[in-house]
Amino acid sequence: GDSVTQMEGPVTLSEEAFLTINCTYTATGYPSLFWYVQYPGEGLQLLLKATKADDKGSNKGFEATYRKETTSFHLEKGSVQVSDSAVYFCALSPLDTGRRALTFGSGTRLQVQP
Amino acid sequence: IAGITQAPTSQILAAGRRMTLRCTQDMRHNAMYWYRQDLGLGLRLIHYSNTAGTTGKGEVPDGYSVSRANTDDFPLTLASAVPSQTSVYFCASSLDSNTEAFFGQGTRLTVV
């Protein structure tokens, strides 16, 4: 079945450092891909998405490119801030009407130190 | 626009008691979901509904039931709570099952 694999955390960075959080997926076909962010004590918020191969999603300085050849959707940010500290989830959409819901990775905690 | 509203925000419940977690959305989304989030396990799908009047089982449905009498509401019921159901519960909705989901703020449930 479909699955999403994320790098384990926590990822600890200093402010203004470059961020990469790896995400790879397994699916039959070409699903839509998403990154969600969860701040402490809150629900998940959509950060960015890409719906087809080679699409780049971007928001708030974060970017991710849909790479079908490597089945990846890595999250990047050029300069992180303390306020980016959160848990980040990669997810993919079901590809047929029989599927149920988004499939989520296990999440990666990011800690940014001043 | 409120989006998705969950109630209660938190609850401490005695084992064996019945509990209904409420979820309402005002976005006219067709699909709704219940997830539980446990430390180190990410999100696990409990039940889903792709449209009003239909429901389905997710990864971890045992001990839970849902109903979808209308588009807006998707309550989750624990018939007889057990300590292993201690978790944070998130309700979500999406326009349809393969578009992005929007999440509520969660219900923190402790079963003692």
PDB file of C-alpha atoms in Angstrom:
ATOM      1  CA  GLY A   1       0.000   0.000   0.000  1.00  0.00           C
ATOM      2  CA  ASP A   2       0.884   3.665  -0.057  1.00  0.00           C
ATOM      3  CA  SER A   3       3.401   4.878   2.501  1.00  0.00           C
ATOM      4  CA  VAL A   4       5.457   7.926   3.451  1.00  0.00           C
ATOM      5  CA  THR A   5       8.886   7.820   5.083  1.00  0.00           C
ATOM      6  CA  GLN A   6      10.390  10.849   6.790  1.00  0.00           C
ATOM      7  CA  MET A   7      13.737  11.366   8.405  1.00  0.00           C
ATOM      8  CA  GLU A   8      13.665  10.866  12.130  1.00  0.00           C
ATOM      9  CA  GLY A   9      14.081  13.818  14.403  1.00  0.00           C
ATOM     10  CA  PRO A  10      14.593  15.832  16.286  1.00  0.00           C
ATOM     11  CA  VAL A  11      16.460  18.092  13.943  1.00  0.00           C
ATOM     12  CA  THR A  12      18.260  20.803  15.882  1.00  0.00           C
ATOM     13  CA  LEU A  13      19.558  23.864  14.043  1.00  0.00           C
ATOM     14  CA  SER A  14      20.836  27.305  14.865  1.00  0.00           C
ATOM     15  CA  GLU A  15      18.898  30.311  13.656  1.00  0.00           C
ATOM     16  CA  GLU A  16      19.634  31.210   9.995  1.00  0.00           C
ATOM     17  CA  ALA A  17      20.846  27.688   9.200  1.00  0.00           C
ATOM     18  CA  PHE A  18      19.714  25.794   6.091  1.00  0.00           C
ATOM     19  CA  LEU A  19      17.003  23.196   6.606  1.00  0.00           C
ATOM     20  CA  THR A  20      16.302  19.969   4.767  1.00  0.00           C
ATOM     21  CA  ILE A  21      13.763  17.417   5.943  1.00  0.00           C
ATOM     22  CA  ASN A  22      13.711  14.332   3.753  1.00  0.00           C
ATOM     23  CA  CYS A  23      10.505  12.677   2.610  1.00  0.00           C
ATOM     24  CA  THR A  24      10.128   9.720   0.276  1.00  0.00           C
ATOM     25  CA  TYR A  25       6.970   7.928  -0.701  1.00  0.00           C
ATOM     26  CA  THR A  26       5.704   4.685  -2.115  1.00  0.00           C
ATOM     27  CA  ALA A  27       2.579   4.780  -4.238  1.00  0.00           C
ATOM     28  CA  THR A  28       1.201   3.301  -7.422  1.00  0.00           C
ATOM     29  CA  GLY A  29       0.947   6.246  -9.756  1.00  0.00           C
ATOM     30  CA  TYR A  30       1.438   9.934  -9.050  1.00  0.00           C
ATOM     31  CA  PRO A  31      -0.319  11.194  -5.941  1.00  0.00           C
ATOM     32  CA  SER A  32      -0.539  14.789  -4.763  1.00  0.00           C
ATOM     33  CA  LEU A  33       2.027  15.534  -2.067  1.00  0.00           C
ATOM     34  CA  PHE A  34       1.762  17.793   0.970  1.00  0.00           C
ATOM     35  CA  TRP A  35       3.752  19.190   3.845  1.00  0.00           C
ATOM     36  CA  TYR A  36       1.915  20.018   7.058  1.00  0.00           C
ATOM     37  CA  VAL A  37       3.245  21.859  10.122  1.00  0.00           C
ATOM     38  CA  GLN A  38       2.103  21.408  13.714  1.00  0.00           C
ATOM     39  CA  TYR A  39       3.036  24.066  16.260  1.00  0.00           C
ATOM     40  CA  PRO A  40       2.958  23.107  19.946  1.00  0.00           C
ATOM     41  CA  GLY A  41      -0.577  22.556  21.238  1.00  0.00           C
ATOM     42  CA  GLU A  42      -2.176  23.100  17.834  1.00  0.00           C
ATOM     43  CA  GLY A  43      -3.635  21.096  14.984  1.00  0.00           C
ATOM     44  CA  LEU A  44      -1.927  20.497  11.672  1.00  0.00           C
ATOM     45  CA  GLN A  45      -1.793  23.311   9.120  1.00  0.00           C
ATOM     46  CA  LEU A  46      -1.115  22.883   5.430  1.00  0.00           C
ATOM     47  CA  LEU A  47       2.299  24.377   4.643  1.00  0.00           C
ATOM     48  CA  LEU A  48       2.603  23.626   0.925  1.00  0.00           C
ATOM     49  CA  LYS A  49       1.580  21.141  -1.742  1.00  0.00           C
ATOM     50  CA  ALA A  50       2.424  19.852  -5.212  1.00  0.00           C
ATOM     51  CA  THR A  51      -0.019  18.038  -7.417  1.00  0.00           C
ATOM     52  CA  LYS A  52       2.162  16.722 -10.252  1.00  0.00           C
ATOM     53  CA  ALA A  53       5.722  15.746 -11.044  1.00  0.00           C
ATOM     54  CA  ASP A  54       8.297  18.590 -11.119  1.00  0.00           C
ATOM     55  CA  ASP A  55       5.877  20.978  -9.392  1.00  0.00           C
ATOM     56  CA  LYS A  56       7.440  23.107  -6.658  1.00  0.00           C
ATOM     57  CA  GLY A  57       5.296  24.046  -3.691  1.00  0.00           C
ATOM     58  CA  SER A  58       6.344  27.060  -1.645  1.00  0.00           C
ATOM     59  CA  ASN A  59       5.113  29.053   1.337  1.00  0.00           C
ATOM     60  CA  LYS A  60       6.669  31.167   4.118  1.00  0.00           C
ATOM     61  CA  GLY A  61      10.148  30.567   2.724  1.00  0.00           C
ATOM     62  CA  PHE A  62       9.728  26.783   2.632  1.00  0.00           C
ATOM     63  CA  GLU A  63       9.968  24.879  -0.634  1.00  0.00           C
ATOM     64  CA  ALA A  64       9.559  21.293  -1.808  1.00  0.00           C
ATOM     65  CA  THR A  65       9.819  19.829  -5.311  1.00  0.00           C
ATOM     66  CA  TYR A  66       7.894  16.769  -6.458  1.00  0.00           C
ATOM     67  CA  ARG A  67      10.536  14.381  -7.840  1.00  0.00           C
ATOM     68  CA  LYS A  68       8.962  11.327  -9.446  1.00  0.00           C
ATOM     69  CA  GLU A  69      12.292   9.783 -10.446  1.00  0.00           C
ATOM     70  CA  THR A  70      13.379   9.586  -6.824  1.00  0.00           C
ATOM     71  CA  THR A  71       9.818   9.465  -5.336  1.00  0.00           C
ATOM     72  CA  SER A  72      10.769  12.289  -3.035  1.00  0.00           C
ATOM     73  CA  PHE A  73       9.358  15.565  -1.723  1.00  0.00           C
ATOM     74  CA  HIS A  74      12.067  17.013   0.518  1.00  0.00           C
ATOM     75  CA  LEU A  75      11.269  20.150   2.505  1.00  0.00           C
ATOM     76  CA  GLU A  76      13.839  22.970   2.434  1.00  0.00           C
ATOM     77  CA  LYS A  77      14.274  26.439   3.856  1.00  0.00           C
ATOM     78  CA  GLY A  78      17.252  28.667   3.315  1.00  0.00           C
ATOM     79  CA  SER A  79      17.313  30.378   6.713  1.00  0.00           C
ATOM     80  CA  VAL A  80      15.302  29.042   9.630  1.00  0.00           C
ATOM     81  CA  GLN A  81      13.975  31.097  12.505  1.00  0.00           C
ATOM     82  CA  VAL A  82      13.151  30.193  16.086  1.00  0.00           C
ATOM     83  CA  SER A  83       9.475  30.527  15.162  1.00  0.00           C
ATOM     84  CA  ASP A  84       9.854  27.608  12.708  1.00  0.00           C
ATOM     85  CA  SER A  85      10.254  25.202  15.617  1.00  0.00           C
ATOM     86  CA  ALA A  86       7.456  22.693  15.118  1.00  0.00           C
ATOM     87  CA  VAL A  87       6.696  19.177  13.912  1.00  0.00           C
ATOM     88  CA  TYR A  88       6.577  18.737  10.140  1.00  0.00           C
ATOM     89  CA  PHE A  89       4.557  16.004   8.418  1.00  0.00           C
ATOM     90  CA  CYS A  90       4.824  14.817   4.836  1.00  0.00           C
ATOM     91  CA  ALA A  91       1.636  13.339   3.326  1.00  0.00           C
ATOM     92  CA  LEU A  92       0.284  11.934   0.072  1.00  0.00           C
ATOM     93  CA  SER A  93      -3.202  11.765  -1.338  1.00  0.00           C
ATOM     94  CA  PRO A  94      -5.083   8.626  -2.266  1.00  0.00           C
ATOM     95  CA  LEU A  95      -5.099   7.939  -5.993  1.00  0.00           C
ATOM     96  CA  ASP A  96      -8.451   6.291  -6.469  1.00  0.00           C
ATOM     97  CA  THR A  97     -11.950   6.799  -5.148  1.00  0.00           C
ATOM     98  CA  GLY A  98     -11.644   3.646  -3.068  1.00  0.00           C
ATOM     99  CA  ARG A  99      -8.912   5.133  -0.923  1.00  0.00           C
ATOM    100  CA  ARG A 100      -9.765   6.673   2.316  1.00  0.00           C
ATOM    101  CA  ALA A 101      -7.663   9.644   3.308  1.00  0.00           C
ATOM    102  CA  LEU A 102      -4.254  11.249   3.205  1.00  0.00           C
ATOM    103  CA  THR A 103      -1.379   9.022   4.275  1.00  0.00           C
ATOM    104  CA  PHE A 104       0.981  10.768   6.712  1.00  0.00           C
ATOM    105  CA  GLY A 105       4.593  10.218   7.597  1.00  0.00           C
ATOM    106  CA  SER A 106       5.560   9.915  11.256  1.00  0.00           C
ATOM    107  CA  GLY A 107       6.594  13.554  11.550  1.00  0.00           C
ATOM    108  CA  THR A 108       9.932  15.297  12.097  1.00  0.00           C
ATOM    109  CA  ARG A 109      10.441  17.630  15.030  1.00  0.00           C
ATOM    110  CA  LEU A 110      12.484  20.746  14.256  1.00  0.00           C
ATOM    111  CA  GLN A 111      14.095  22.718  17.045  1.00  0.00           C
ATOM    112  CA  VAL A 112      15.705  26.048  16.128  1.00  0.00           C
ATOM    113  CA  GLN A 113      17.987  27.602  18.692  1.00  0.00           C
ATOM    114  CA  PRO A 114      18.708  31.349  18.842  1.00  0.00           C
TER     115      PRO A 114
ATOM    116  CA  ILE B   1     -15.457  31.453   9.196  1.00  0.00           C
ATOM    117  CA  ALA B   2     -14.621  28.979  11.957  1.00  0.00           C
ATOM    118  CA  GLY B   3     -13.385  26.108   9.754  1.00  0.00           C
ATOM    119  CA  ILE B   4     -13.415  23.021  11.934  1.00  0.00           C
ATOM    120  CA  THR B   5     -14.520  23.091  15.541  1.00  0.00           C
ATOM    121  CA  GLN B   6     -13.851  20.276  17.984  1.00  0.00           C
ATOM    122  CA  ALA B   7     -15.292  19.877  21.464  1.00  0.00           C
ATOM    123  CA  PRO B   8     -14.317  19.419  24.173  1.00  0.00           C
ATOM    124  CA  THR B   9     -10.760  20.764  24.111  1.00  0.00           C
ATOM    125  CA  SER B  10      -9.731  18.295  26.768  1.00  0.00           C
ATOM    126  CA  GLN B  11     -11.368  15.668  28.927  1.00  0.00           C
ATOM    127  CA  ILE B  12     -10.465  13.276  31.722  1.00  0.00           C
ATOM    128  CA  LEU B  13     -12.652  10.198  31.532  1.00  0.00           C
ATOM    129  CA  ALA B  14     -13.077   7.193  33.805  1.00  0.00           C
ATOM    130  CA  ALA B  15     -12.475   3.835  32.162  1.00  0.00           C
ATOM    131  CA  GLY B  16     -15.694   2.158  31.080  1.00  0.00           C
ATOM    132  CA  ARG B  17     -17.524   5.423  30.466  1.00  0.00           C
ATOM    133  CA  ARG B  18     -19.057   6.398  27.153  1.00  0.00           C
ATOM    134  CA  MET B  19     -17.803   9.579  25.476  1.00  0.00           C
ATOM    135  CA  THR B  20     -18.612  11.442  22.256  1.00  0.00           C
ATOM    136  CA  LEU B  21     -16.131  13.821  20.711  1.00  0.00           C
ATOM    137  CA  ARG B  22     -17.812  16.427  18.574  1.00  0.00           C
ATOM    138  CA  CYS B  23     -16.635  17.811  15.253  1.00  0.00           C
ATOM    139  CA  THR B  24     -18.330  20.410  13.069  1.00  0.00           C
ATOM    140  CA  GLN B  25     -17.139  22.038   9.865  1.00  0.00           C
ATOM    141  CA  ASP B  26     -18.610  24.980   7.984  1.00  0.00           C
ATOM    142  CA  MET B  27     -16.709  24.633   4.713  1.00  0.00           C
ATOM    143  CA  ARG B  28     -19.232  22.297   3.045  1.00  0.00           C
ATOM    144  CA  HIS B  29     -16.502  19.712   2.622  1.00  0.00           C
ATOM    145  CA  ASN B  30     -17.585  16.287   1.452  1.00  0.00           C
ATOM    146  CA  ALA B  31     -14.990  14.250   3.333  1.00  0.00           C
ATOM    147  CA  MET B  32     -14.290  14.147   7.054  1.00  0.00           C
ATOM    148  CA  TYR B  33     -11.830  12.162   9.147  1.00  0.00           C
ATOM    149  CA  TRP B  34     -10.854  11.266  12.687  1.00  0.00           C
ATOM    150  CA  TYR B  35      -7.192  10.713  13.570  1.00  0.00           C
ATOM    151  CA  ARG B  36      -5.458   9.974  16.814  1.00  0.00           C
ATOM    152  CA  GLN B  37      -1.980  11.238  17.536  1.00  0.00           C
ATOM    153  CA  ASP B  38       0.248   9.433  19.977  1.00  0.00           C
ATOM    154  CA  LEU B  39       3.832  10.322  20.835  1.00  0.00           C
ATOM    155  CA  GLY B  40       6.217   8.831  18.305  1.00  0.00           C
ATOM    156  CA  LEU B  41       3.450   7.316  16.167  1.00  0.00           C
ATOM    157  CA  GLY B  42       2.367  10.245  14.078  1.00  0.00           C
ATOM    158  CA  LEU B  43      -1.242  10.338  12.940  1.00  0.00           C
ATOM    159  CA  ARG B  44      -3.358   7.221  12.629  1.00  0.00           C
ATOM    160  CA  LEU B  45      -6.693   7.209  10.852  1.00  0.00           C
ATOM    161  CA  ILE B  46      -9.583   5.927  12.989  1.00  0.00           C
ATOM    162  CA  HIS B  47     -12.622   6.412  10.744  1.00  0.00           C
ATOM    163  CA  TYR B  48     -13.478   8.441   7.695  1.00  0.00           C
ATOM    164  CA  SER B  49     -16.468   9.578   5.706  1.00  0.00           C
ATOM    165  CA  ASN B  50     -16.185  10.452   2.029  1.00  0.00           C
ATOM    166  CA  THR B  51     -19.683  11.926   1.905  1.00  0.00           C
ATOM    167  CA  ALA B  52     -22.698  12.430   4.142  1.00  0.00           C
ATOM    168  CA  GLY B  53     -24.434   9.158   4.935  1.00  0.00           C
ATOM    169  CA  THR B  54     -21.328   6.971   4.441  1.00  0.00           C
ATOM    170  CA  THR B  55     -18.512   6.002   6.796  1.00  0.00           C
ATOM    171  CA  GLY B  56     -15.535   3.683   6.675  1.00  0.00           C
ATOM    172  CA  LYS B  57     -12.901   2.155   8.931  1.00  0.00           C
ATOM    173  CA  GLY B  58      -9.354   3.430   9.038  1.00  0.00           C
ATOM    174  CA  GLU B  59      -6.216   1.860  10.498  1.00  0.00           C
ATOM    175  CA  VAL B  60      -7.325   1.743  14.144  1.00  0.00           C
ATOM    176  CA  PRO B  61     -11.140   1.597  14.312  1.00  0.00           C
ATOM    177  CA  ASP B  62     -11.612  -0.819  17.218  1.00  0.00           C
ATOM    178  CA  GLY B  63     -13.420   0.725  20.202  1.00  0.00           C
ATOM    179  CA  TYR B  64     -14.668   3.699  18.170  1.00  0.00           C
ATOM    180  CA  SER B  65     -17.768   4.440  16.136  1.00  0.00           C
ATOM    181  CA  VAL B  66     -18.817   7.368  13.952  1.00  0.00           C
ATOM    182  CA  SER B  67     -21.877   8.664  12.181  1.00  0.00           C
ATOM    183  CA  ARG B  68     -22.364  11.194   9.377  1.00  0.00           C
ATOM    184  CA  ALA B  69     -25.986  12.223   9.387  1.00  0.00           C
ATOM    185  CA  ASN B  70     -25.266  15.489   7.558  1.00  0.00           C
ATOM    186  CA  THR B  71     -22.418  17.293   5.786  1.00  0.00           C
ATOM    187  CA  ASP B  72     -21.284  19.389   8.733  1.00  0.00           C
ATOM    188  CA  ASP B  73     -21.066  17.000  11.691  1.00  0.00           C
ATOM    189  CA  PHE B  74     -18.919  13.925  12.298  1.00  0.00           C
ATOM    190  CA  PRO B  75     -19.021  12.785  15.944  1.00  0.00           C
ATOM    191  CA  LEU B  76     -16.684  10.105  17.276  1.00  0.00           C
ATOM    192  CA  THR B  77     -17.976   7.854  20.059  1.00  0.00           C
ATOM    193  CA  LEU B  78     -16.027   5.707  22.478  1.00  0.00           C
ATOM    194  CA  ALA B  79     -18.578   3.184  23.727  1.00  0.00           C
ATOM    195  CA  SER B  80     -16.565   2.045  26.743  1.00  0.00           C
ATOM    196  CA  ALA B  81     -13.307   3.933  27.196  1.00  0.00           C
ATOM    197  CA  VAL B  82     -10.049   2.143  28.009  1.00  0.00           C
ATOM    198  CA  PRO B  83      -6.694   3.655  29.068  1.00  0.00           C
ATOM    199  CA  SER B  84      -5.118   2.828  25.698  1.00  0.00           C
ATOM    200  CA  GLN B  85      -7.495   5.353  24.160  1.00  0.00           C
ATOM    201  CA  THR B  86      -5.656   8.142  25.950  1.00  0.00           C
ATOM    202  CA  SER B  87      -4.504  10.303  23.056  1.00  0.00           C
ATOM    203  CA  VAL B  88      -4.980  13.566  21.193  1.00  0.00           C
ATOM    204  CA  TYR B  89      -7.819  13.282  18.695  1.00  0.00           C
ATOM    205  CA  PHE B  90      -7.958  15.382  15.556  1.00  0.00           C
ATOM    206  CA  CYS B  91     -10.904  15.851  13.270  1.00  0.00           C
ATOM    207  CA  ALA B  92     -10.225  16.954   9.702  1.00  0.00           C
ATOM    208  CA  SER B  93     -12.139  17.655   6.529  1.00  0.00           C
ATOM    209  CA  SER B  94     -11.400  18.024   2.846  1.00  0.00           C
ATOM    210  CA  LEU B  95     -13.339  18.926  -0.250  1.00  0.00           C
ATOM    211  CA  ASP B  96     -12.898  15.349  -1.382  1.00  0.00           C
ATOM    212  CA  SER B  97     -10.711  12.439  -0.384  1.00  0.00           C
ATOM    213  CA  ASN B  98      -7.684  13.355  -2.525  1.00  0.00           C
ATOM    214  CA  THR B  99      -7.362  17.053  -1.731  1.00  0.00           C
ATOM    215  CA  GLU B 100      -5.694  18.755   1.187  1.00  0.00           C
ATOM    216  CA  ALA B 101      -7.243  18.271   4.609  1.00  0.00           C
ATOM    217  CA  PHE B 102      -7.994  20.983   7.148  1.00  0.00           C
ATOM    218  CA  PHE B 103      -7.618  20.120  10.810  1.00  0.00           C
ATOM    219  CA  GLY B 104      -9.330  21.092  14.032  1.00  0.00           C
ATOM    220  CA  GLN B 105      -7.413  22.081  17.140  1.00  0.00           C
ATOM    221  CA  GLY B 106      -7.696  18.656  18.702  1.00  0.00           C
ATOM    222  CA  THR B 107      -9.223  17.051  21.789  1.00  0.00           C
ATOM    223  CA  ARG B 108      -6.858  15.799  24.465  1.00  0.00           C
ATOM    224  CA  LEU B 109      -8.457  12.760  26.086  1.00  0.00           C
ATOM    225  CA  THR B 110      -7.125  11.032  29.181  1.00  0.00           C
ATOM    226  CA  VAL B 111      -8.743   7.751  30.242  1.00  0.00           C
ATOM    227  CA  VAL B 112      -8.004   6.796  33.835  1.00  0.00           C
TER     228      VAL B 112
END
